[in-house]
Amino acid sequence: QQQVKQSPQSLIVQKGGISIINCAYENTAFDYFPWYQQFPGKGPALLIAIRPDVSEKKEGRFTISFNKSAKQFSLHIMDSQPGDSATYFCAEKTGGGNKLTFGTGTQLKVEL
Amino acid sequence: DTGVSQDPRHKITKRGQNVTFRCDPISEHNRLYWYRQTLGQGPEFLTYFQNEAQLEKSRLLSDRFSAERPKGSFSTLEIQRTEQGDSAMYLCASSPGVAKNIQYFGAGTRLSVL
């Protein structure tokens, strides 16, 4: 069912480094691209989201870069902290639709 | 706490038994969603309600699954004749409506079918 390719599957970054997670989509009808953060035993929580008419969106240490022609978007976490260690999911929503289609997730570990 | 509430948090059952989960959305959110998440995967859409109307169902929702939202507030998800393959985390989410796409998730109900 999942139509979103997410990479890498896992990522280890040193404290203070930059974490980069990538997603590629196929359906050009998608009109909303959120990133969710999930800690063990918790539900996913919205981190940041972007629409395809914008190439970049920044909120604090988190930035989404969107490349419409390549059908790719990425999450950058600047100054990564141990508290950022979690699983990150990209997702898409089809224009006019309601459901979110999630990627397979990236398990991020930020080491001291 | 005004977030999405799910009950129970954990459910262990024997194969063939029926189970029911409850979701209480954020107050005044008219949209409610159910997703299923298996280990190492992202959540997969199961079904969606706008108020009390069930407007979309995934083909993942076999005839053993049924969801209701009788008064447009809380929702229940029932699985009949559970199978080991039903073992997963069942997540509920709600959103305010058309103008806002943000879906807020609950902590989920983890089902283990023995």
PDB file of C-alpha atoms in Angstrom:
ATOM      1  CA  GLN A   1       0.000   0.000   0.000  1.00  0.00           C
ATOM      2  CA  GLN A   2       2.828   2.375   0.841  1.00  0.00           C
ATOM      3  CA  GLN A   3       3.888   4.471  -2.121  1.00  0.00           C
ATOM      4  CA  VAL A   4       6.515   6.535  -0.377  1.00  0.00           C
ATOM      5  CA  LYS A   5      10.156   5.547  -0.415  1.00  0.00           C
ATOM      6  CA  GLN A   6      12.067   6.737   2.637  1.00  0.00           C
ATOM      7  CA  SER A   7      15.789   6.515   3.300  1.00  0.00           C
ATOM      8  CA  PRO A   8      17.908   5.739   5.173  1.00  0.00           C
ATOM      9  CA  GLN A   9      16.278   3.074   7.312  1.00  0.00           C
ATOM     10  CA  SER A  10      18.516   4.027  10.221  1.00  0.00           C
ATOM     11  CA  LEU A  11      20.883   6.884  10.948  1.00  0.00           C
ATOM     12  CA  ILE A  12      23.472   7.605  13.617  1.00  0.00           C
ATOM     13  CA  VAL A  13      24.587  11.218  14.047  1.00  0.00           C
ATOM     14  CA  GLN A  14      26.892  12.855  16.534  1.00  0.00           C
ATOM     15  CA  LYS A  15      25.495  15.505  18.831  1.00  0.00           C
ATOM     16  CA  GLY A  16      25.562  18.862  17.090  1.00  0.00           C
ATOM     17  CA  GLY A  17      25.601  17.302  13.626  1.00  0.00           C
ATOM     18  CA  ILE A  18      23.049  17.498  10.828  1.00  0.00           C
ATOM     19  CA  SER A  19      20.553  14.657  10.331  1.00  0.00           C
ATOM     20  CA  ILE A  20      19.148  14.271   6.810  1.00  0.00           C
ATOM     21  CA  ILE A  21      16.265  11.992   5.890  1.00  0.00           C
ATOM     22  CA  ASN A  22      14.952  11.676   2.344  1.00  0.00           C
ATOM     23  CA  CYS A  23      11.631  10.703   0.808  1.00  0.00           C
ATOM     24  CA  ALA A  24      10.524  10.145  -2.782  1.00  0.00           C
ATOM     25  CA  TYR A  25       6.936  10.042  -3.953  1.00  0.00           C
ATOM     26  CA  GLU A  26       5.219   8.892  -7.127  1.00  0.00           C
ATOM     27  CA  ASN A  27       1.750  10.392  -7.107  1.00  0.00           C
ATOM     28  CA  THR A  28       1.820  13.959  -8.381  1.00  0.00           C
ATOM     29  CA  ALA A  29      -1.640  14.546  -6.919  1.00  0.00           C
ATOM     30  CA  PHE A  30      -0.171  14.734  -3.409  1.00  0.00           C
ATOM     31  CA  ASP A  31      -0.666  18.225  -1.992  1.00  0.00           C
ATOM     32  CA  TYR A  32       0.543  18.040   1.591  1.00  0.00           C
ATOM     33  CA  PHE A  33       3.769  16.602   2.957  1.00  0.00           C
ATOM     34  CA  PRO A  34       4.145  16.303   6.752  1.00  0.00           C
ATOM     35  CA  TRP A  35       6.920  14.793   8.810  1.00  0.00           C
ATOM     36  CA  TYR A  36       6.030  12.932  11.973  1.00  0.00           C
ATOM     37  CA  GLN A  37       8.236  12.042  14.947  1.00  0.00           C
ATOM     38  CA  GLN A  38       7.511   8.937  16.998  1.00  0.00           C
ATOM     39  CA  PHE A  39       9.025   7.897  20.298  1.00  0.00           C
ATOM     40  CA  PRO A  40       8.748   4.288  21.562  1.00  0.00           C
ATOM     41  CA  GLY A  41       5.309   3.585  23.000  1.00  0.00           C
ATOM     42  CA  LYS A  42       3.861   6.835  21.673  1.00  0.00           C
ATOM     43  CA  GLY A  43       1.803   7.811  18.687  1.00  0.00           C
ATOM     44  CA  PRO A  44       3.317   9.860  15.849  1.00  0.00           C
ATOM     45  CA  ALA A  45       3.466  13.609  16.476  1.00  0.00           C
ATOM     46  CA  LEU A  46       3.519  16.218  13.719  1.00  0.00           C
ATOM     47  CA  LEU A  47       6.918  17.871  13.439  1.00  0.00           C
ATOM     48  CA  ILE A  48       6.707  20.084  10.361  1.00  0.00           C
ATOM     49  CA  ALA A  49       4.790  20.098   7.070  1.00  0.00           C
ATOM     50  CA  ILE A  50       5.034  21.661   3.607  1.00  0.00           C
ATOM     51  CA  ARG A  51       2.886  22.165   0.506  1.00  0.00           C
ATOM     52  CA  PRO A  52       4.347  21.628  -2.999  1.00  0.00           C
ATOM     53  CA  ASP A  53       4.149  25.313  -3.924  1.00  0.00           C
ATOM     54  CA  VAL A  54       6.945  26.032  -1.430  1.00  0.00           C
ATOM     55  CA  SER A  55      10.535  24.838  -1.891  1.00  0.00           C
ATOM     56  CA  GLU A  56      11.653  25.131   1.710  1.00  0.00           C
ATOM     57  CA  LYS A  57      10.161  25.563   5.162  1.00  0.00           C
ATOM     58  CA  LYS A  58      12.063  26.076   8.379  1.00  0.00           C
ATOM     59  CA  GLU A  59      10.847  25.788  11.957  1.00  0.00           C
ATOM     60  CA  GLY A  60      13.562  26.099  14.565  1.00  0.00           C
ATOM     61  CA  ARG A  61      16.154  23.374  13.979  1.00  0.00           C
ATOM     62  CA  PHE A  62      13.925  21.524  11.505  1.00  0.00           C
ATOM     63  CA  THR A  63      13.846  22.272   7.755  1.00  0.00           C
ATOM     64  CA  ILE A  64      11.935  20.630   4.924  1.00  0.00           C
ATOM     65  CA  SER A  65      13.415  20.941   1.428  1.00  0.00           C
ATOM     66  CA  PHE A  66      11.031  20.148  -1.429  1.00  0.00           C
ATOM     67  CA  ASN A  67      12.046  19.346  -5.014  1.00  0.00           C
ATOM     68  CA  LYS A  68       8.859  19.120  -7.065  1.00  0.00           C
ATOM     69  CA  SER A  69      10.541  18.239 -10.360  1.00  0.00           C
ATOM     70  CA  ALA A  70      12.426  15.336  -8.775  1.00  0.00           C
ATOM     71  CA  LYS A  71       9.411  14.344  -6.649  1.00  0.00           C
ATOM     72  CA  GLN A  72      11.585  14.287  -3.561  1.00  0.00           C
ATOM     73  CA  PHE A  73      11.586  16.008  -0.212  1.00  0.00           C
ATOM     74  CA  SER A  74      13.867  15.843   2.779  1.00  0.00           C
ATOM     75  CA  LEU A  75      14.019  16.643   6.472  1.00  0.00           C
ATOM     76  CA  HIS A  76      17.096  18.329   7.876  1.00  0.00           C
ATOM     77  CA  ILE A  77      17.646  18.444  11.628  1.00  0.00           C
ATOM     78  CA  MET A  78      20.309  20.982  12.490  1.00  0.00           C
ATOM     79  CA  ASP A  79      22.353  20.790  15.702  1.00  0.00           C
ATOM     80  CA  SER A  80      20.997  17.306  16.395  1.00  0.00           C
ATOM     81  CA  GLN A  81      20.474  16.485  20.076  1.00  0.00           C
ATOM     82  CA  PRO A  82      20.156  13.173  21.948  1.00  0.00           C
ATOM     83  CA  GLY A  83      16.517  14.081  22.606  1.00  0.00           C
ATOM     84  CA  ASP A  84      15.933  13.954  18.842  1.00  0.00           C
ATOM     85  CA  SER A  85      16.564  10.193  18.920  1.00  0.00           C
ATOM     86  CA  ALA A  86      13.298   8.775  17.591  1.00  0.00           C
ATOM     87  CA  THR A  87      11.728   7.312  14.471  1.00  0.00           C
ATOM     88  CA  TYR A  88      10.816   9.807  11.764  1.00  0.00           C
ATOM     89  CA  PHE A  89       8.153   9.248   9.129  1.00  0.00           C
ATOM     90  CA  CYS A  90       7.475  11.262   6.021  1.00  0.00           C
ATOM     91  CA  ALA A  91       3.911  11.229   4.763  1.00  0.00           C
ATOM     92  CA  GLU A  92       1.771  12.490   1.906  1.00  0.00           C
ATOM     93  CA  LYS A  93      -1.845  13.398   1.456  1.00  0.00           C
ATOM     94  CA  THR A  94      -3.604  13.349  -1.898  1.00  0.00           C
ATOM     95  CA  GLY A  95      -5.332  16.542  -2.964  1.00  0.00           C
ATOM     96  CA  GLY A  96      -9.006  16.242  -2.098  1.00  0.00           C
ATOM     97  CA  GLY A  97      -8.344  13.122  -0.067  1.00  0.00           C
ATOM     98  CA  ASN A  98      -8.078  12.565   3.621  1.00  0.00           C
ATOM     99  CA  LYS A  99      -5.766   9.698   4.425  1.00  0.00           C
ATOM    100  CA  LEU A 100      -2.041  10.023   5.001  1.00  0.00           C
ATOM    101  CA  THR A 101       0.327   7.644   3.240  1.00  0.00           C
ATOM    102  CA  PHE A 102       3.434   7.101   5.346  1.00  0.00           C
ATOM    103  CA  GLY A 103       6.972   6.129   4.503  1.00  0.00           C
ATOM    104  CA  THR A 104       8.634   3.160   6.188  1.00  0.00           C
ATOM    105  CA  GLY A 105      10.411   5.293   8.770  1.00  0.00           C
ATOM    106  CA  THR A 106      13.958   6.253   9.731  1.00  0.00           C
ATOM    107  CA  GLN A 107      15.305   5.353  13.146  1.00  0.00           C
ATOM    108  CA  LEU A 108      17.564   8.228  14.238  1.00  0.00           C
ATOM    109  CA  LYS A 109      20.073   7.918  17.043  1.00  0.00           C
ATOM    110  CA  VAL A 110      22.011  10.979  18.172  1.00  0.00           C
ATOM    111  CA  GLU A 111      25.126  10.065  20.105  1.00  0.00           C
ATOM    112  CA  LEU A 112      26.974  12.217  22.621  1.00  0.00           C
TER     113      LEU A 112
ATOM    114  CA  ASP B   1      -5.089  16.171  28.846  1.00  0.00           C
ATOM    115  CA  THR B   2      -6.955  17.295  25.736  1.00  0.00           C
ATOM    116  CA  GLY B   3      -5.198  15.003  23.238  1.00  0.00           C
ATOM    117  CA  VAL B   4      -6.537  11.933  21.449  1.00  0.00           C
ATOM    118  CA  SER B   5      -7.227   9.187  23.977  1.00  0.00           C
ATOM    119  CA  GLN B   6      -7.201   5.472  23.214  1.00  0.00           C
ATOM    120  CA  ASP B   7      -8.270   2.593  25.396  1.00  0.00           C
ATOM    121  CA  PRO B   8      -6.972   0.094  26.219  1.00  0.00           C
ATOM    122  CA  ARG B   9      -3.269   0.733  25.700  1.00  0.00           C
ATOM    123  CA  HIS B  10      -2.502  -2.949  25.494  1.00  0.00           C
ATOM    124  CA  LYS B  11      -4.659  -5.952  24.674  1.00  0.00           C
ATOM    125  CA  ILE B  12      -3.625  -9.581  24.685  1.00  0.00           C
ATOM    126  CA  THR B  13      -6.133 -12.032  23.267  1.00  0.00           C
ATOM    127  CA  LYS B  14      -6.326 -15.559  21.988  1.00  0.00           C
ATOM    128  CA  ARG B  15      -6.825 -16.319  18.330  1.00  0.00           C
ATOM    129  CA  GLY B  16     -10.490 -16.424  17.428  1.00  0.00           C
ATOM    130  CA  GLN B  17     -11.628 -13.993  20.118  1.00  0.00           C
ATOM    131  CA  ASN B  18     -13.280 -10.645  19.399  1.00  0.00           C
ATOM    132  CA  VAL B  19     -11.714  -7.394  20.576  1.00  0.00           C
ATOM    133  CA  THR B  20     -12.925  -3.793  20.654  1.00  0.00           C
ATOM    134  CA  PHE B  21     -10.885  -0.620  20.943  1.00  0.00           C
ATOM    135  CA  ARG B  22     -12.094   2.852  21.774  1.00  0.00           C
ATOM    136  CA  CYS B  23     -10.869   6.246  20.602  1.00  0.00           C
ATOM    137  CA  ASP B  24     -11.844   9.628  22.021  1.00  0.00           C
ATOM    138  CA  PRO B  25     -10.770  12.391  19.617  1.00  0.00           C
ATOM    139  CA  ILE B  26      -9.842  15.936  20.503  1.00  0.00           C
ATOM    140  CA  SER B  27     -12.985  17.839  21.384  1.00  0.00           C
ATOM    141  CA  GLU B  28     -14.757  19.383  18.370  1.00  0.00           C
ATOM    142  CA  HIS B  29     -12.591  17.553  15.841  1.00  0.00           C
ATOM    143  CA  ASN B  30     -15.079  16.299  13.294  1.00  0.00           C
ATOM    144  CA  ARG B  31     -12.652  14.024  11.440  1.00  0.00           C
ATOM    145  CA  LEU B  32     -11.442  10.744  12.907  1.00  0.00           C
ATOM    146  CA  TYR B  33      -9.053   8.214  11.411  1.00  0.00           C
ATOM    147  CA  TRP B  34      -7.898   4.697  12.229  1.00  0.00           C
ATOM    148  CA  TYR B  35      -4.471   3.434  11.188  1.00  0.00           C
ATOM    149  CA  ARG B  36      -2.599   0.201  11.804  1.00  0.00           C
ATOM    150  CA  GLN B  37       1.141   0.084  12.433  1.00  0.00           C
ATOM    151  CA  THR B  38       3.247  -3.065  12.431  1.00  0.00           C
ATOM    152  CA  LEU B  39       6.776  -3.283  13.763  1.00  0.00           C
ATOM    153  CA  GLY B  40       9.267  -1.391  11.647  1.00  0.00           C
ATOM    154  CA  GLN B  41       6.636   0.089   9.362  1.00  0.00           C
ATOM    155  CA  GLY B  42       4.801   3.349   9.035  1.00  0.00           C
ATOM    156  CA  PRO B  43       1.117   3.618   9.919  1.00  0.00           C
ATOM    157  CA  GLU B  44      -1.287   2.307   7.269  1.00  0.00           C
ATOM    158  CA  PHE B  45      -4.703   3.876   6.760  1.00  0.00           C
ATOM    159  CA  LEU B  46      -7.715   1.778   7.697  1.00  0.00           C
ATOM    160  CA  THR B  47     -10.768   4.051   7.728  1.00  0.00           C
ATOM    161  CA  TYR B  48     -11.995   7.634   8.111  1.00  0.00           C
ATOM    162  CA  PHE B  49     -15.067   9.305   9.598  1.00  0.00           C
ATOM    163  CA  GLN B  50     -16.435  12.767   9.132  1.00  0.00           C
ATOM    164  CA  ASN B  51     -18.757  13.251  12.077  1.00  0.00           C
ATOM    165  CA  GLU B  52     -20.710   9.978  12.283  1.00  0.00           C
ATOM    166  CA  ALA B  53     -20.352   9.092   8.592  1.00  0.00           C
ATOM    167  CA  GLN B  54     -17.730   6.521   7.577  1.00  0.00           C
ATOM    168  CA  LEU B  55     -16.530   8.001   4.289  1.00  0.00           C
ATOM    169  CA  GLU B  56     -13.551   5.886   3.316  1.00  0.00           C
ATOM    170  CA  LYS B  57     -12.317   2.361   4.021  1.00  0.00           C
ATOM    171  CA  SER B  58      -9.055   0.731   3.029  1.00  0.00           C
ATOM    172  CA  ARG B  59      -9.012  -2.699   1.445  1.00  0.00           C
ATOM    173  CA  LEU B  60      -6.967  -3.640   4.524  1.00  0.00           C
ATOM    174  CA  LEU B  61     -10.220  -3.446   6.465  1.00  0.00           C
ATOM    175  CA  SER B  62     -11.473  -6.985   5.929  1.00  0.00           C
ATOM    176  CA  ASP B  63     -15.012  -8.061   6.780  1.00  0.00           C
ATOM    177  CA  ARG B  64     -13.758  -9.069  10.246  1.00  0.00           C
ATOM    178  CA  PHE B  65     -13.131  -5.403  11.016  1.00  0.00           C
ATOM    179  CA  SER B  66     -15.837  -2.888  11.759  1.00  0.00           C
ATOM    180  CA  ALA B  67     -15.619   0.691  12.933  1.00  0.00           C
ATOM    181  CA  GLU B  68     -18.316   2.999  14.240  1.00  0.00           C
ATOM    182  CA  ARG B  69     -18.679   6.564  15.391  1.00  0.00           C
ATOM    183  CA  PRO B  70     -22.322   6.624  16.441  1.00  0.00           C
ATOM    184  CA  LYS B  71     -22.673  10.161  17.724  1.00  0.00           C
ATOM    185  CA  GLY B  72     -19.841  11.794  15.888  1.00  0.00           C
ATOM    186  CA  SER B  73     -17.679  11.846  19.002  1.00  0.00           C
ATOM    187  CA  PHE B  74     -15.848   8.706  20.160  1.00  0.00           C
ATOM    188  CA  SER B  75     -15.207   5.785  17.835  1.00  0.00           C
ATOM    189  CA  THR B  76     -14.825   2.043  18.275  1.00  0.00           C
ATOM    190  CA  LEU B  77     -12.890  -0.448  16.178  1.00  0.00           C
ATOM    191  CA  GLU B  78     -13.909  -4.085  16.515  1.00  0.00           C
ATOM    192  CA  ILE B  79     -12.003  -7.073  15.215  1.00  0.00           C
ATOM    193  CA  GLN B  80     -13.905 -10.340  15.098  1.00  0.00           C
ATOM    194  CA  ARG B  81     -12.291 -13.792  15.096  1.00  0.00           C
ATOM    195  CA  THR B  82      -8.827 -12.361  15.616  1.00  0.00           C
ATOM    196  CA  GLU B  83      -5.874 -13.867  13.777  1.00  0.00           C
ATOM    197  CA  GLN B  84      -2.184 -13.724  14.626  1.00  0.00           C
ATOM    198  CA  GLY B  85      -1.685 -11.421  11.653  1.00  0.00           C
ATOM    199  CA  ASP B  86      -3.886  -8.847  13.364  1.00  0.00           C
ATOM    200  CA  SER B  87      -1.161  -8.252  15.961  1.00  0.00           C
ATOM    201  CA  ALA B  88      -0.178  -4.603  15.547  1.00  0.00           C
ATOM    202  CA  MET B  89      -0.496  -1.142  17.015  1.00  0.00           C
ATOM    203  CA  TYR B  90      -3.877   0.407  16.211  1.00  0.00           C
ATOM    204  CA  LEU B  91      -3.658   4.186  16.058  1.00  0.00           C
ATOM    205  CA  CYS B  92      -6.454   6.712  16.105  1.00  0.00           C
ATOM    206  CA  ALA B  93      -6.085  10.287  14.867  1.00  0.00           C
ATOM    207  CA  SER B  94      -8.373  13.286  14.656  1.00  0.00           C
ATOM    208  CA  SER B  95      -8.310  16.564  12.757  1.00  0.00           C
ATOM    209  CA  PRO B  96     -10.323  19.775  12.925  1.00  0.00           C
ATOM    210  CA  GLY B  97     -11.713  19.676   9.388  1.00  0.00           C
ATOM    211  CA  VAL B  98     -11.231  20.788   5.814  1.00  0.00           C
ATOM    212  CA  ALA B  99      -9.186  23.902   6.445  1.00  0.00           C
ATOM    213  CA  LYS B 100      -6.528  22.121   8.458  1.00  0.00           C
ATOM    214  CA  ASN B 101      -4.845  18.930   7.393  1.00  0.00           C
ATOM    215  CA  ILE B 102      -3.079  18.256  10.664  1.00  0.00           C
ATOM    216  CA  GLN B 103      -3.876  14.840  12.095  1.00  0.00           C
ATOM    217  CA  TYR B 104      -3.244  14.413  15.800  1.00  0.00           C
ATOM    218  CA  PHE B 105      -2.511  10.854  16.880  1.00  0.00           C
ATOM    219  CA  GLY B 106      -3.247   9.017  20.074  1.00  0.00           C
ATOM    220  CA  ALA B 107      -0.733   6.710  21.759  1.00  0.00           C
ATOM    221  CA  GLY B 108      -2.365   3.664  20.195  1.00  0.00           C
ATOM    222  CA  THR B 109      -3.626   0.283  21.330  1.00  0.00           C
ATOM    223  CA  ARG B 110      -1.108  -2.525  21.012  1.00  0.00           C
ATOM    224  CA  LEU B 111      -2.842  -5.804  20.164  1.00  0.00           C
ATOM    225  CA  SER B 112      -1.132  -9.151  20.632  1.00  0.00           C
ATOM    226  CA  VAL B 113      -2.958 -12.206  19.320  1.00  0.00           C
ATOM    227  CA  LEU B 114      -1.633 -15.459  20.763  1.00  0.00           C
TER     228      LEU B 114
END
